[in-house]
Coordinates of C-alpha atoms and ligand atoms in Angstrom, one line a residue:
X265 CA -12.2 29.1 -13.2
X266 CA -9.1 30.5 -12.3
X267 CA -7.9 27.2 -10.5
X268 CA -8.5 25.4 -13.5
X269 CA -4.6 26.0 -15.2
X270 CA -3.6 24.6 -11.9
X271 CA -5.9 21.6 -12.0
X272 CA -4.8 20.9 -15.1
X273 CA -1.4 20.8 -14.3
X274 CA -2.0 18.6 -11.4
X275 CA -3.6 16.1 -13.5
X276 CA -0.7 16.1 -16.0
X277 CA 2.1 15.6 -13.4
X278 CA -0.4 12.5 -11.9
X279 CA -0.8 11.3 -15.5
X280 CA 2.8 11.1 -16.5
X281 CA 4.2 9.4 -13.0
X282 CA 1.6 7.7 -11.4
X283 CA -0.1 4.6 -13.1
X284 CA -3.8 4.4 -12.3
X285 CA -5.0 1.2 -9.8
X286 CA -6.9 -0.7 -12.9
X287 CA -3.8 -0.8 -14.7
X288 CA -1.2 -1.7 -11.7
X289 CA -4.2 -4.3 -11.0
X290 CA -3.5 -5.4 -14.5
X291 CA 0.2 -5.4 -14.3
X292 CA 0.0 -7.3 -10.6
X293 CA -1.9 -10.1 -12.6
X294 CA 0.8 -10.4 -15.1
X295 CA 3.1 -11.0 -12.7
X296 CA 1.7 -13.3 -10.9
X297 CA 1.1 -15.7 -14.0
X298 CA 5.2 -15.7 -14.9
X299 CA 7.2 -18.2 -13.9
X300 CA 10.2 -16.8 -11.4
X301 CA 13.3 -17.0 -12.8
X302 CA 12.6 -16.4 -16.7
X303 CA 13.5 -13.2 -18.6
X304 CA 9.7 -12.5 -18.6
X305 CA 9.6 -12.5 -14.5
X306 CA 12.8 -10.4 -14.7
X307 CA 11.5 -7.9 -17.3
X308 CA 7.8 -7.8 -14.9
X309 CA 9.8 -7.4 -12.1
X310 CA 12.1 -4.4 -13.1
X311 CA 8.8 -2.5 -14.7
X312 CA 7.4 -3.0 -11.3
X313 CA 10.6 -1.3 -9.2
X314 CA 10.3 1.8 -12.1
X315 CA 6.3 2.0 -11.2
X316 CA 7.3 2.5 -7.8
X317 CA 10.3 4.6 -8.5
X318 CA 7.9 7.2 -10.4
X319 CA 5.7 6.9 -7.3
X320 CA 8.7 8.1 -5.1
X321 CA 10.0 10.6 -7.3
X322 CA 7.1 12.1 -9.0
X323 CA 8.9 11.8 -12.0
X324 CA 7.9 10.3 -15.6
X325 CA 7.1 6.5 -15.8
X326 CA 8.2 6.4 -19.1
X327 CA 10.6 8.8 -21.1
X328 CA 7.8 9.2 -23.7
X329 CA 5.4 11.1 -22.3
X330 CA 3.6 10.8 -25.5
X331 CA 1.3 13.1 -27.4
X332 CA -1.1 14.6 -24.4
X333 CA -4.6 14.3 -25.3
X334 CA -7.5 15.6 -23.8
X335 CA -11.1 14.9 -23.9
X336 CA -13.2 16.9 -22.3
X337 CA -17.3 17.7 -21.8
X338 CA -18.6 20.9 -20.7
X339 CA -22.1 21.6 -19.5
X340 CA -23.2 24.8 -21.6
X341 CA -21.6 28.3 -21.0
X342 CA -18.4 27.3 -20.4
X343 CA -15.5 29.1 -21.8
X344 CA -13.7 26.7 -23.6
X345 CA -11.1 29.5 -25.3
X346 CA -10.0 29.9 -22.0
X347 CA -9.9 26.4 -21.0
X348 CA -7.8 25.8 -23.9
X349 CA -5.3 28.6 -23.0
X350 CA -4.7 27.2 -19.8
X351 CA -4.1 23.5 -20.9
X352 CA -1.6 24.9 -23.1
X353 CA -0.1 26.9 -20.4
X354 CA -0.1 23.8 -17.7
X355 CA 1.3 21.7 -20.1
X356 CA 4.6 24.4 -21.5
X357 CA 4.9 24.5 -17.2
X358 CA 4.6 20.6 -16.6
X359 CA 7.8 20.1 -19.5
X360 CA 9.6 23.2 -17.7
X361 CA 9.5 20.9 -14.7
X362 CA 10.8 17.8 -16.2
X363 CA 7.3 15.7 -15.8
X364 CA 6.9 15.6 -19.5
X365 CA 9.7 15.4 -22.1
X366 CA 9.6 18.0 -24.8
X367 CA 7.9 15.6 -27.6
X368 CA 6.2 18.2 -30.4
X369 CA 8.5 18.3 -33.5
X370 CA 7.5 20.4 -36.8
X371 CA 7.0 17.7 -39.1
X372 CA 8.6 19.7 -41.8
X373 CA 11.6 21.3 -40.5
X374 CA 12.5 18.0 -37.5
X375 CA 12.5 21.4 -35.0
X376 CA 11.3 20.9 -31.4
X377 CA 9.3 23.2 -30.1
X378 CA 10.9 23.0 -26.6
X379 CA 7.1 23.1 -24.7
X380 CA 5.1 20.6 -26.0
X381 CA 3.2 22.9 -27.9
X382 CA 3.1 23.0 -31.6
X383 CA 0.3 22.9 -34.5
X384 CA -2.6 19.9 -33.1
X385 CA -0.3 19.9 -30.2
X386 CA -1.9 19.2 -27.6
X387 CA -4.9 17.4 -28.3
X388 CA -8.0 18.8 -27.3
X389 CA -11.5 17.7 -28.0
X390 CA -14.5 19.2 -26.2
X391 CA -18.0 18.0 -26.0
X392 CA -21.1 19.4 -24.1
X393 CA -23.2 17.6 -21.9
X394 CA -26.0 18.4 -19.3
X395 CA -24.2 17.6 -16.1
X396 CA -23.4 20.6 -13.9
X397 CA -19.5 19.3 -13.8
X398 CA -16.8 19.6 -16.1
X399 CA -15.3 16.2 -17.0
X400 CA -11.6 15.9 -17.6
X401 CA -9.7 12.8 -19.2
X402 CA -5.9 12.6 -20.2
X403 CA -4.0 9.9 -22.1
X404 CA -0.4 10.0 -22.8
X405 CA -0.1 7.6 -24.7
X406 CA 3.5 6.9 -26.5
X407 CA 5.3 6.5 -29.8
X408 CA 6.2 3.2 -29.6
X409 CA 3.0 1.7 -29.2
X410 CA 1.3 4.4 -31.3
X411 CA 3.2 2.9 -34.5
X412 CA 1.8 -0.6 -33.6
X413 CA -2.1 0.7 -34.3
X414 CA -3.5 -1.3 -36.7
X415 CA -6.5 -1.0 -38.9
X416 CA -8.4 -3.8 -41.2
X417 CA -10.0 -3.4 -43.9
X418 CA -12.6 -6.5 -44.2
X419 CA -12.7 -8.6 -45.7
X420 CA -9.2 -9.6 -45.5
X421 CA -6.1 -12.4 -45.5
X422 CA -4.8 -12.5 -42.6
X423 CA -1.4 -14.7 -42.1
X424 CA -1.2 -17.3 -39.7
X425 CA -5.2 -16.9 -39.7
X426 CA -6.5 -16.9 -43.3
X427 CA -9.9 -15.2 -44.5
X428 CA -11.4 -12.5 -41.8
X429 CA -14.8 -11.8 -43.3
X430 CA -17.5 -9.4 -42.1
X431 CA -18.8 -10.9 -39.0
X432 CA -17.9 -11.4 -35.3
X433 CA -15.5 -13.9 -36.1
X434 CA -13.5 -12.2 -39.1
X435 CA -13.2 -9.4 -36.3
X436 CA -12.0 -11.8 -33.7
X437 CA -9.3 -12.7 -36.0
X438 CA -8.2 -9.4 -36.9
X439 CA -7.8 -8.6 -32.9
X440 CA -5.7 -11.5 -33.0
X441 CA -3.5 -10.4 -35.5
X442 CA -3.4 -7.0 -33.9
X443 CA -2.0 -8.7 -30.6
X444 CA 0.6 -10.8 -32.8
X445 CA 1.8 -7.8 -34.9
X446 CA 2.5 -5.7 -32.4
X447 CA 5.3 -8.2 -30.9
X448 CA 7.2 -6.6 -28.1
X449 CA 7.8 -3.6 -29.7
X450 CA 4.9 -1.6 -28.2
X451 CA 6.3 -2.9 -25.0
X452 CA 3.9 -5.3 -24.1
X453 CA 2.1 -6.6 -22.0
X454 CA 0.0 -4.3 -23.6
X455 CA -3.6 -3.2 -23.7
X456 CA -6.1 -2.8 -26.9
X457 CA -8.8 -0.7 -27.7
X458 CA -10.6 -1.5 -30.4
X459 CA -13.4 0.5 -32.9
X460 CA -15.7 -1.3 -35.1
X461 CA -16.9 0.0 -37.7
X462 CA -16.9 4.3 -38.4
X463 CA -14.3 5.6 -41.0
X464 CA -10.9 5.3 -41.0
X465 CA -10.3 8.2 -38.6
X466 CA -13.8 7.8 -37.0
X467 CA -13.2 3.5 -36.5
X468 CA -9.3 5.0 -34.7
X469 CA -11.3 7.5 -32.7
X470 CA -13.6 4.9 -31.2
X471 CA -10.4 2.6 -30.9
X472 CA -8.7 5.3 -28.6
X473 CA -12.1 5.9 -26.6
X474 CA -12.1 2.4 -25.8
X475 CA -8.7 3.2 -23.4
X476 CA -11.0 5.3 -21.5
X477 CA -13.2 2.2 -20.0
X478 CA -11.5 0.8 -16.6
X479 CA -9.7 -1.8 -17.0
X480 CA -11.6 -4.0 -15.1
X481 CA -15.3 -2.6 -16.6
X482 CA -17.8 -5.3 -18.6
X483 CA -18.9 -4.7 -22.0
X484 CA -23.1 -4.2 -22.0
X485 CA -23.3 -5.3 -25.4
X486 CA -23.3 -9.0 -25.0
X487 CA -21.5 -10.3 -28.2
X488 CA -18.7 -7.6 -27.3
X489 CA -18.7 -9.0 -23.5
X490 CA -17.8 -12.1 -25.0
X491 CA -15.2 -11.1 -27.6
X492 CA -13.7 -9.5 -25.4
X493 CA -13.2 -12.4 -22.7
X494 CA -12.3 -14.8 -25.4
X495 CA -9.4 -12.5 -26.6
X496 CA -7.9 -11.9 -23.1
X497 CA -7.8 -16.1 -22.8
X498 CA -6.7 -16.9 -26.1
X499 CA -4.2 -13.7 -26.8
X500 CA -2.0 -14.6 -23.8
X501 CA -1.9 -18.1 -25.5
X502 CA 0.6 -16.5 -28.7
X503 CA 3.9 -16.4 -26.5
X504 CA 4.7 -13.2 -26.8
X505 CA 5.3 -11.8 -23.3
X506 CA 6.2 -9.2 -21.7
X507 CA 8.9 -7.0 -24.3
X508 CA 8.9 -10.4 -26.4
X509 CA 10.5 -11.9 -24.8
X510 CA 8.4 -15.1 -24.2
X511 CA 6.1 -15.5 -22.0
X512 CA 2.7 -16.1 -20.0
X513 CA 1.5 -12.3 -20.7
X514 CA 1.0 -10.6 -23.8
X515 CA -2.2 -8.7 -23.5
X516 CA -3.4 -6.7 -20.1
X517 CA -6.7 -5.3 -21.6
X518 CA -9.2 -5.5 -24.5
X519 CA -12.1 -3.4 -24.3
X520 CA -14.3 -3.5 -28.0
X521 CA -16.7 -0.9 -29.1
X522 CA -19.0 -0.7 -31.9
X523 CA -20.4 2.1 -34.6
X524 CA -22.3 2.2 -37.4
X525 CA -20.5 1.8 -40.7
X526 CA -21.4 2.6 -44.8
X527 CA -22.6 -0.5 -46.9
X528 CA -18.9 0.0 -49.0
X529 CA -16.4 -0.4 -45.8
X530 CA -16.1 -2.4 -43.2
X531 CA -13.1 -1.1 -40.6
X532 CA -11.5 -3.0 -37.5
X533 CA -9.3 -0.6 -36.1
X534 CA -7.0 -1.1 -32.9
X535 CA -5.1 1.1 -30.8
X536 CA -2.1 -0.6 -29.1
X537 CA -1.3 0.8 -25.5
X538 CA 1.9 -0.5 -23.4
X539 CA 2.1 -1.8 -19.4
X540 CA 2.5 2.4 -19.4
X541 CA -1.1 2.9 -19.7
X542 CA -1.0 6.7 -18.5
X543 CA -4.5 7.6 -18.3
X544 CA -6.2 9.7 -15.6
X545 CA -9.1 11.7 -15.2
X546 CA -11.0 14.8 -12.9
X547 CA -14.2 16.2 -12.5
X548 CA -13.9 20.0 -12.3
X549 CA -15.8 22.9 -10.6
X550 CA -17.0 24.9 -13.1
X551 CA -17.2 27.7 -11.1
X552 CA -13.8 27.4 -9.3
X553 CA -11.8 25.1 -11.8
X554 CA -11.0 23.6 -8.6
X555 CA -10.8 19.4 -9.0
X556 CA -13.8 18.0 -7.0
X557 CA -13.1 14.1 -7.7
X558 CA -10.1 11.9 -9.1
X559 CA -11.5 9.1 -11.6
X560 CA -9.9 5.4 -11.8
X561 CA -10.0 5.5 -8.5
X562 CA -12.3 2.1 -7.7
X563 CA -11.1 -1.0 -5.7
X564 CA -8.0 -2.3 -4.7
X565 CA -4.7 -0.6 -5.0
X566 CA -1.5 -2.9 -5.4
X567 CA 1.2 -2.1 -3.1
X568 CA 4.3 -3.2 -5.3
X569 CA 6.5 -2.2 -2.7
X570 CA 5.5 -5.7 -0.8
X571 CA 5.8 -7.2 -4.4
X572 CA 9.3 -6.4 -4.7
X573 CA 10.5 -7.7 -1.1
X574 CA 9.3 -11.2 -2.5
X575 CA 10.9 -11.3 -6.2
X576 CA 14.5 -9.5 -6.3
X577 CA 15.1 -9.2 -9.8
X578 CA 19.1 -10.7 -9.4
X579 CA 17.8 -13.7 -7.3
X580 CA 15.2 -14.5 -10.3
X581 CA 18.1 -14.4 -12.6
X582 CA 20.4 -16.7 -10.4
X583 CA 17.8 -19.3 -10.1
X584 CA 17.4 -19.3 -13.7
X585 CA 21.1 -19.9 -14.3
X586 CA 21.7 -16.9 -16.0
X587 CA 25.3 -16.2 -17.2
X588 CA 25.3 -12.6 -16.1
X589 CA 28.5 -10.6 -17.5
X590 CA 30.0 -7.4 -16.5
X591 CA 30.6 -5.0 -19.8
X592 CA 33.2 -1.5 -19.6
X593 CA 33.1 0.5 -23.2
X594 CA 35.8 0.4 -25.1
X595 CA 34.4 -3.5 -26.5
X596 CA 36.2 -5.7 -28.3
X597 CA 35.1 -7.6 -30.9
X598 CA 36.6 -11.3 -29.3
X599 CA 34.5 -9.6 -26.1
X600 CA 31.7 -9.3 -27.9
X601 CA 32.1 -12.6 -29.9
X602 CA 31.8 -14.7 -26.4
X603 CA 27.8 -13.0 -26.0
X604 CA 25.3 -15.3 -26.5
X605 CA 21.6 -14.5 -26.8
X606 CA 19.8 -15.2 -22.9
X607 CA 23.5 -13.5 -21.4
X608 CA 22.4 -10.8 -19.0
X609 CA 25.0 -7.7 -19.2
X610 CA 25.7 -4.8 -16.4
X611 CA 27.2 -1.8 -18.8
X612 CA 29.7 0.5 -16.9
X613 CA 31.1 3.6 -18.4
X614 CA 30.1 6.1 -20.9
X615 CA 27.6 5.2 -23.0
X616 CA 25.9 7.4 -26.1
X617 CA 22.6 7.8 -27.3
X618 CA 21.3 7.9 -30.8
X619 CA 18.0 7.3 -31.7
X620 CA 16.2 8.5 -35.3
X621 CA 17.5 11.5 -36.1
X622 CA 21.3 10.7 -34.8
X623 CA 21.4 7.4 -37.5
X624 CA 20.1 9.5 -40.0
X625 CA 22.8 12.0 -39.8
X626 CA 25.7 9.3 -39.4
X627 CA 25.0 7.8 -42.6
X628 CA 26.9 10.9 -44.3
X629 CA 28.6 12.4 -41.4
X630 CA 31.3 12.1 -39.3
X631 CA 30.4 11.0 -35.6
X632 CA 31.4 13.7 -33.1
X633 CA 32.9 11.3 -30.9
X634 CA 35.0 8.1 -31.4
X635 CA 32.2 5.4 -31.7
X636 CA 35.1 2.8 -31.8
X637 CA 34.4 -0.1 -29.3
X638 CA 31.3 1.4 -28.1
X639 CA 27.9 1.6 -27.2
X640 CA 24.9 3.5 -28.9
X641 CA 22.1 3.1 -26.4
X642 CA 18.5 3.9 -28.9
X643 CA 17.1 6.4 -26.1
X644 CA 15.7 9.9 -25.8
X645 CA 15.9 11.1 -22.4
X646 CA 13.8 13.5 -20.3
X647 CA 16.9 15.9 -19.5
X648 CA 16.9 18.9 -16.9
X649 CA 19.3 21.4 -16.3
X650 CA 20.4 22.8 -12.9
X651 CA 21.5 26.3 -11.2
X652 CA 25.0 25.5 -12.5
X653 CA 24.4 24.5 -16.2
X654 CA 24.9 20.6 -15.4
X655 CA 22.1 18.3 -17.2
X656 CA 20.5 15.5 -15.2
X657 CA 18.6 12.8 -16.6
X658 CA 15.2 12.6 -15.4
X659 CA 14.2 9.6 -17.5
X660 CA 15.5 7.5 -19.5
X661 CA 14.1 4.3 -20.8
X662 CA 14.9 2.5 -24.5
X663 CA 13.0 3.5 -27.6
X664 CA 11.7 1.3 -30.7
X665 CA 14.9 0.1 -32.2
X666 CA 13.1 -1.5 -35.5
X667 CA 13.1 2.2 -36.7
X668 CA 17.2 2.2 -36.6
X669 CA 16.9 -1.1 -39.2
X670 CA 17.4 0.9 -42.4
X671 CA 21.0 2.5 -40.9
X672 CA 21.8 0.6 -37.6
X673 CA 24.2 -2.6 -39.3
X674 CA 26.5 0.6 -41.6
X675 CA 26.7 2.5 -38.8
X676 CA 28.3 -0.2 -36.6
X677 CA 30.3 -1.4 -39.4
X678 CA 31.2 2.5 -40.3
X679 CA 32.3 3.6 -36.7
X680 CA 33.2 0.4 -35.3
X681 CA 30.5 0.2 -32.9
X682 CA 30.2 -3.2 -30.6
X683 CA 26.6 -2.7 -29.3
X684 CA 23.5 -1.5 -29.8
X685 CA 20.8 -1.1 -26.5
X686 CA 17.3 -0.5 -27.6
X687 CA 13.5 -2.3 -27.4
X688 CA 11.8 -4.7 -29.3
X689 CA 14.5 -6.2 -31.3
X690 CA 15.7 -5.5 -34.8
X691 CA 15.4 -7.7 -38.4
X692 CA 17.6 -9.7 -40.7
X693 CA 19.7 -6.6 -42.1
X694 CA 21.0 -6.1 -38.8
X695 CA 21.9 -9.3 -37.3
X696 CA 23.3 -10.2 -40.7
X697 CA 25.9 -7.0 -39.8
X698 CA 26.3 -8.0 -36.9
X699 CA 27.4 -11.6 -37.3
X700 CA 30.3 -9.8 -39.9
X701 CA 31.3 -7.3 -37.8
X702 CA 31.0 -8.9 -34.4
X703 CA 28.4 -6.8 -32.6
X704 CA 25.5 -7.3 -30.0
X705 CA 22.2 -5.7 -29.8
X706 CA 21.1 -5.4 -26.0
X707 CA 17.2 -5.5 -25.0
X708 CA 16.6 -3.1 -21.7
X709 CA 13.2 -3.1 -20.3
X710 CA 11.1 -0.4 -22.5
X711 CA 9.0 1.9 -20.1
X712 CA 11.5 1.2 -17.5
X713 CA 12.4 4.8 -17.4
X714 CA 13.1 5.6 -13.5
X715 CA 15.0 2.8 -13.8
X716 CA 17.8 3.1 -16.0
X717 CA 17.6 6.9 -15.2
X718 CA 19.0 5.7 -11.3
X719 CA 21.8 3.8 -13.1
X720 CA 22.8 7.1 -14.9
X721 CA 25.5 8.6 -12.8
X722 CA 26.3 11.5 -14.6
X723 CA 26.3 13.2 -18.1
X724 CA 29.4 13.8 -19.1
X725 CA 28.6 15.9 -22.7
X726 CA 26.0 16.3 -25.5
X727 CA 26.3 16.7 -29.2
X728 CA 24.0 17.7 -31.9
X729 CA 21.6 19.3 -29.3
X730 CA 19.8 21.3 -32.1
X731 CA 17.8 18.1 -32.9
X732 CA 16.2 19.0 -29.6
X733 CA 17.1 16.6 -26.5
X734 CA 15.5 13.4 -27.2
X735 CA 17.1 13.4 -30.9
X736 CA 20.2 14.5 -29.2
X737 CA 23.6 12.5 -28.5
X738 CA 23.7 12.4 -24.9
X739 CA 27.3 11.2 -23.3
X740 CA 26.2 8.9 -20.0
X741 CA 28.0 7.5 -17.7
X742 CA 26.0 4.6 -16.5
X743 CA 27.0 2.1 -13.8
X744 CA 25.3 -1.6 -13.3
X745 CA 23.4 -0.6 -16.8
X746 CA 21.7 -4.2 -17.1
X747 CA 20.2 -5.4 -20.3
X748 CA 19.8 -9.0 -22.1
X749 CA 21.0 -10.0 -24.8
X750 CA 18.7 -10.9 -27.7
X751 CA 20.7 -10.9 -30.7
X752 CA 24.1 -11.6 -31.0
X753 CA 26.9 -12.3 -33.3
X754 CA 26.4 -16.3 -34.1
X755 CA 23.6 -15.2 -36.0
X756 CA 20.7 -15.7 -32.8
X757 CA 17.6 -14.0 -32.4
X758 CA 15.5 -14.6 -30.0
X759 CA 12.9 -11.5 -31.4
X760 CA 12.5 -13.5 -34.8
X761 CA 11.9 -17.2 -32.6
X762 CA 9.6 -15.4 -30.9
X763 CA 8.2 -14.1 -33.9
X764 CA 7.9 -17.5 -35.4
X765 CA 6.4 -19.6 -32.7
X766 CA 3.9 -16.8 -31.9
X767 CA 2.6 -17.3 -35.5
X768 CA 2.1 -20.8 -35.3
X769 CA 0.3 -20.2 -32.0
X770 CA -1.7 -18.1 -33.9
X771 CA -2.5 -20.4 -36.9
X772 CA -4.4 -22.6 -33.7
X773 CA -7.0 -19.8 -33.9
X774 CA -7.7 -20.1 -37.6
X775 CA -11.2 -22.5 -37.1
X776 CA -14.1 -20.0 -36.7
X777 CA -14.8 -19.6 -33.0
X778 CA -18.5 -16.7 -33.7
X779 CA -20.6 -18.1 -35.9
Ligands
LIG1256 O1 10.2 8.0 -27.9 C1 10.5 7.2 -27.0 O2 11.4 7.5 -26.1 C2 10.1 5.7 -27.0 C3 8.9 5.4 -27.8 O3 7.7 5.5 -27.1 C4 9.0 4.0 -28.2 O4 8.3 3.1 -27.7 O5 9.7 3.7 -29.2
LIG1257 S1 8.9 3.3 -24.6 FE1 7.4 1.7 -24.3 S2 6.4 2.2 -22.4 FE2 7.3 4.1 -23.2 S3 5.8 5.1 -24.4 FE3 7.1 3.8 -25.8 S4 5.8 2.0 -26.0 FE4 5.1 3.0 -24.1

């Protein structure tokens, strides 16, 4: 076995930058059912320029290379102490070399570990089996759409859909709800697993297997078969689209499983995945630890290269009549006043990150630079240093800004900041703040990691580096930095009209469909 650390490492650094075939089969289909020209084309076509960016560079596809778990079966004899050690050891090598971002944090203390490794960190879960093969399977699978899991508890009210009771159709409807819950902030398109039945960490457990199926695989149970064709029909049908933004693709994937449950509960649980469905998997000499086969690797491959020749994303947005508007920090507020929600921005200059632990610590601190006119870009980076002490960033897409809602409108009004760039959107506290203090909050393409990492010309400082580097405040000078506008300062949304329409799209599915 002593190949096997190195096997294992190979499989990570494929994992975190290469996107399997099912899932660029998925994302090719997306694309091709969005209209050119609307912010959902533009937001498809700039996650399929970072797909082939991570190709090219061998570099993360998204920032958060989430929590790295592993399932594995063994036939009998293995060693799987040693297996173990080796994991840990390809994975502490694998964040060395900037393919993963440091992403274990004591829960206690806020303290990154700095390798990945940490108490449950990574996850490993072995199983025997009689094959003479070792079986290896990796999902990284982020924070973003992590906190977008959902689990039902039937029977239940559901809005927009009203009772879910203990049959096929009360399930249907909590799927639905799963999908419409989620909104873009899990960056969708996304892809669902989903576990009937179990326990509540039993029902998650079969929700997270489900993400192992192929994309493209068909349910042998044959209710199942047909839940799951009716969802992927009727789910693209809420509005939601790709980052919520509106649109013709919401959902990628749905793949339903079923377990036994106890008379007393009846669970529906779903695991949300984004478009950056990092999944892989190797069959392994157990002799050699050598890799003998690469899973996912059936049918077609998409070449996205070709894609992108036909759909530049700036000719979409000039035949959609975009107002696109060049933006250099220091921002004014009359600036910032003339933003309306749909406006496409290109940021030059030196932006700053912040993302949980940063607006925590504002709230009763003074900021170590002068936030005054600027930007706070919700982002934790992949960062490397070189040879000569200079950071680079390797990565570098939004994060979830809805966590920031409990600080982000004090902190603008507090330091004077102009704009906030993040995913997803952010609620009625904050674009109440920002109507009174003239501000903006930016959407950027979440996933889109490669991408906005290109546009990063150079880091010019870094504060609070003890909450480890994605927690960090990173200084970046960014050039042609392009995000829309989604909120702005006449008191627009377009996250809660999305939000809105997508639940009276919803209420449609409220007549039982299973009986
Ligand atoms: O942690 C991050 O960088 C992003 C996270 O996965 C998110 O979607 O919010
Ligand atoms: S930022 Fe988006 S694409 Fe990246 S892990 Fe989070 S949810 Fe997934």
């Amino acid at each position: 076995m002593e190949k096997f650390q190195q096997s294992m490492y190979d499989l990570i650094v494929e994992t975190s930058t290469k996107l399997p075939k099912d899932v660029r089969r998925a994302i090719a289909r997306a694309k091709a059912r969005e209209n050119a020209g609307t912010r959902a084309a533009m937001a498809l076509d700039t996650i399929v320029e970072n797909i082939q960016m991570a190709d090219e560079n061998v570099s993360p596809i998204c920032q958060d290379t989430g929590l790295p778990t592993f399932k594995i079966k063994v036939p009998v004899g293995v060693n799987q102490m040693e297996m173990k050690k080796a994991i840990r050891a390809a994975i502490a090598e694998a964040t060395k070399n900037g393919k993963l971002r440091p992403n274990s944090v004591d829960s206690l203390t806020g303290k990154n570990s700095g390798d990945n490794l940490g108490e449950g960190v990574p996850v490993i879960k072995f199983e025997q089996w009689e094959n003479d093969y070792i079986d290896v399977r990796l999902i990284l699978k982020g924070g973003g759409c992590e906190n977008k899991n959902i689990q039902y508890s039937l029977p239940c009210e559901l809005e927009g859909l009203g009772r879910a009771g203990r049959d096929l159709d009360g399930i249907r409807k909590c799927i639905l709800h799963a999908v419409y819950q989620a909104q873009g902030q899990g960056c969708s398109a996304g892809f669902i697993g989903v576990g009937i039945g179990g326990d509540r960490s039993s029902g998650y457990e079969l929700a997270k297997e489900q993400l192992f199926r192929p994309v493209d695989d068909v349910n042998p149970i044959e209710e199942l078969r047909q839940l799951e064709e009716y969802i992927m029909e009727n789910a693209n049908k809420l509005g939601i689209g790709t980052m919520g933004f509106g649109g013709e693709s919401t959902l990628l994937g749905c793949k339903i499983g079923v377990m036994h449950r106890i008379p007393a509960s009846f669970f529906v649980s779903v695991a949300y995945n984004c478009w950056a469905f990092r999944r892989m998997g190797v069959k392994i000499d157990p002799a050699t630890g050598e890799i003998i086969e690469w899973l996912y690797q059936d049918g077609e491959d998409v070449d996205f290269s070709k894609e992108l020749e036909k759909a530049e994303a700036a000719v979409a947005l000039e035949q959609g009549n975009t107002r696109v508007i060049d933006l250099v920090p220091p921002l004014s507020e009359e600036q910032v006043r003339q933003l309306r929600v749909g406006d496409v921005v290109r940021i030059s200059g030196v932006i700053y990150t912040g993302r949980d632990a940063i607006h925590k610590y504002l709230m009763d601190h003074d900021a170590p630079v002068d936030l005054n006119g600027q930007i706070i870009y919700h982002c934790g980076p992949v960062m490397l240093k070189d040879e000569e002490g200079r950071w680079h960033a390797k990565a570098a897409g939004p994060t979830t800004s809805i966590r920031e809602e409990p600080y982000q409108g004090d902190i603008m009004k507090k330091f004077g900041v102009r704009a906030v760039i993040g995913k997803g959107g952010m609620g009625a506290k904050t674009l109440q703040a920002l109507k009174e203090h003239g501000g903006v909050y930016l959407n950027a393409i979440g996933g889109a990691a490669q991408y906005y990492a290109d546009c990063i010309k150079s880091v010019e400082g870094v504060d609070l580096l003890e909450f480890g580097i994605p927690e960090a405040m990173w200084h970046l000078r960014v050039e042609n930095f392009t995000a829309v506008v989604t909120m702005d300062s006449h008191g627009n949304s377009l996250h809660e009209d999305v939000e809105k329409s997508s639940l009276e799209k919803l209420s449609q599915f409220k007549e039982p469909v299973f009986k």
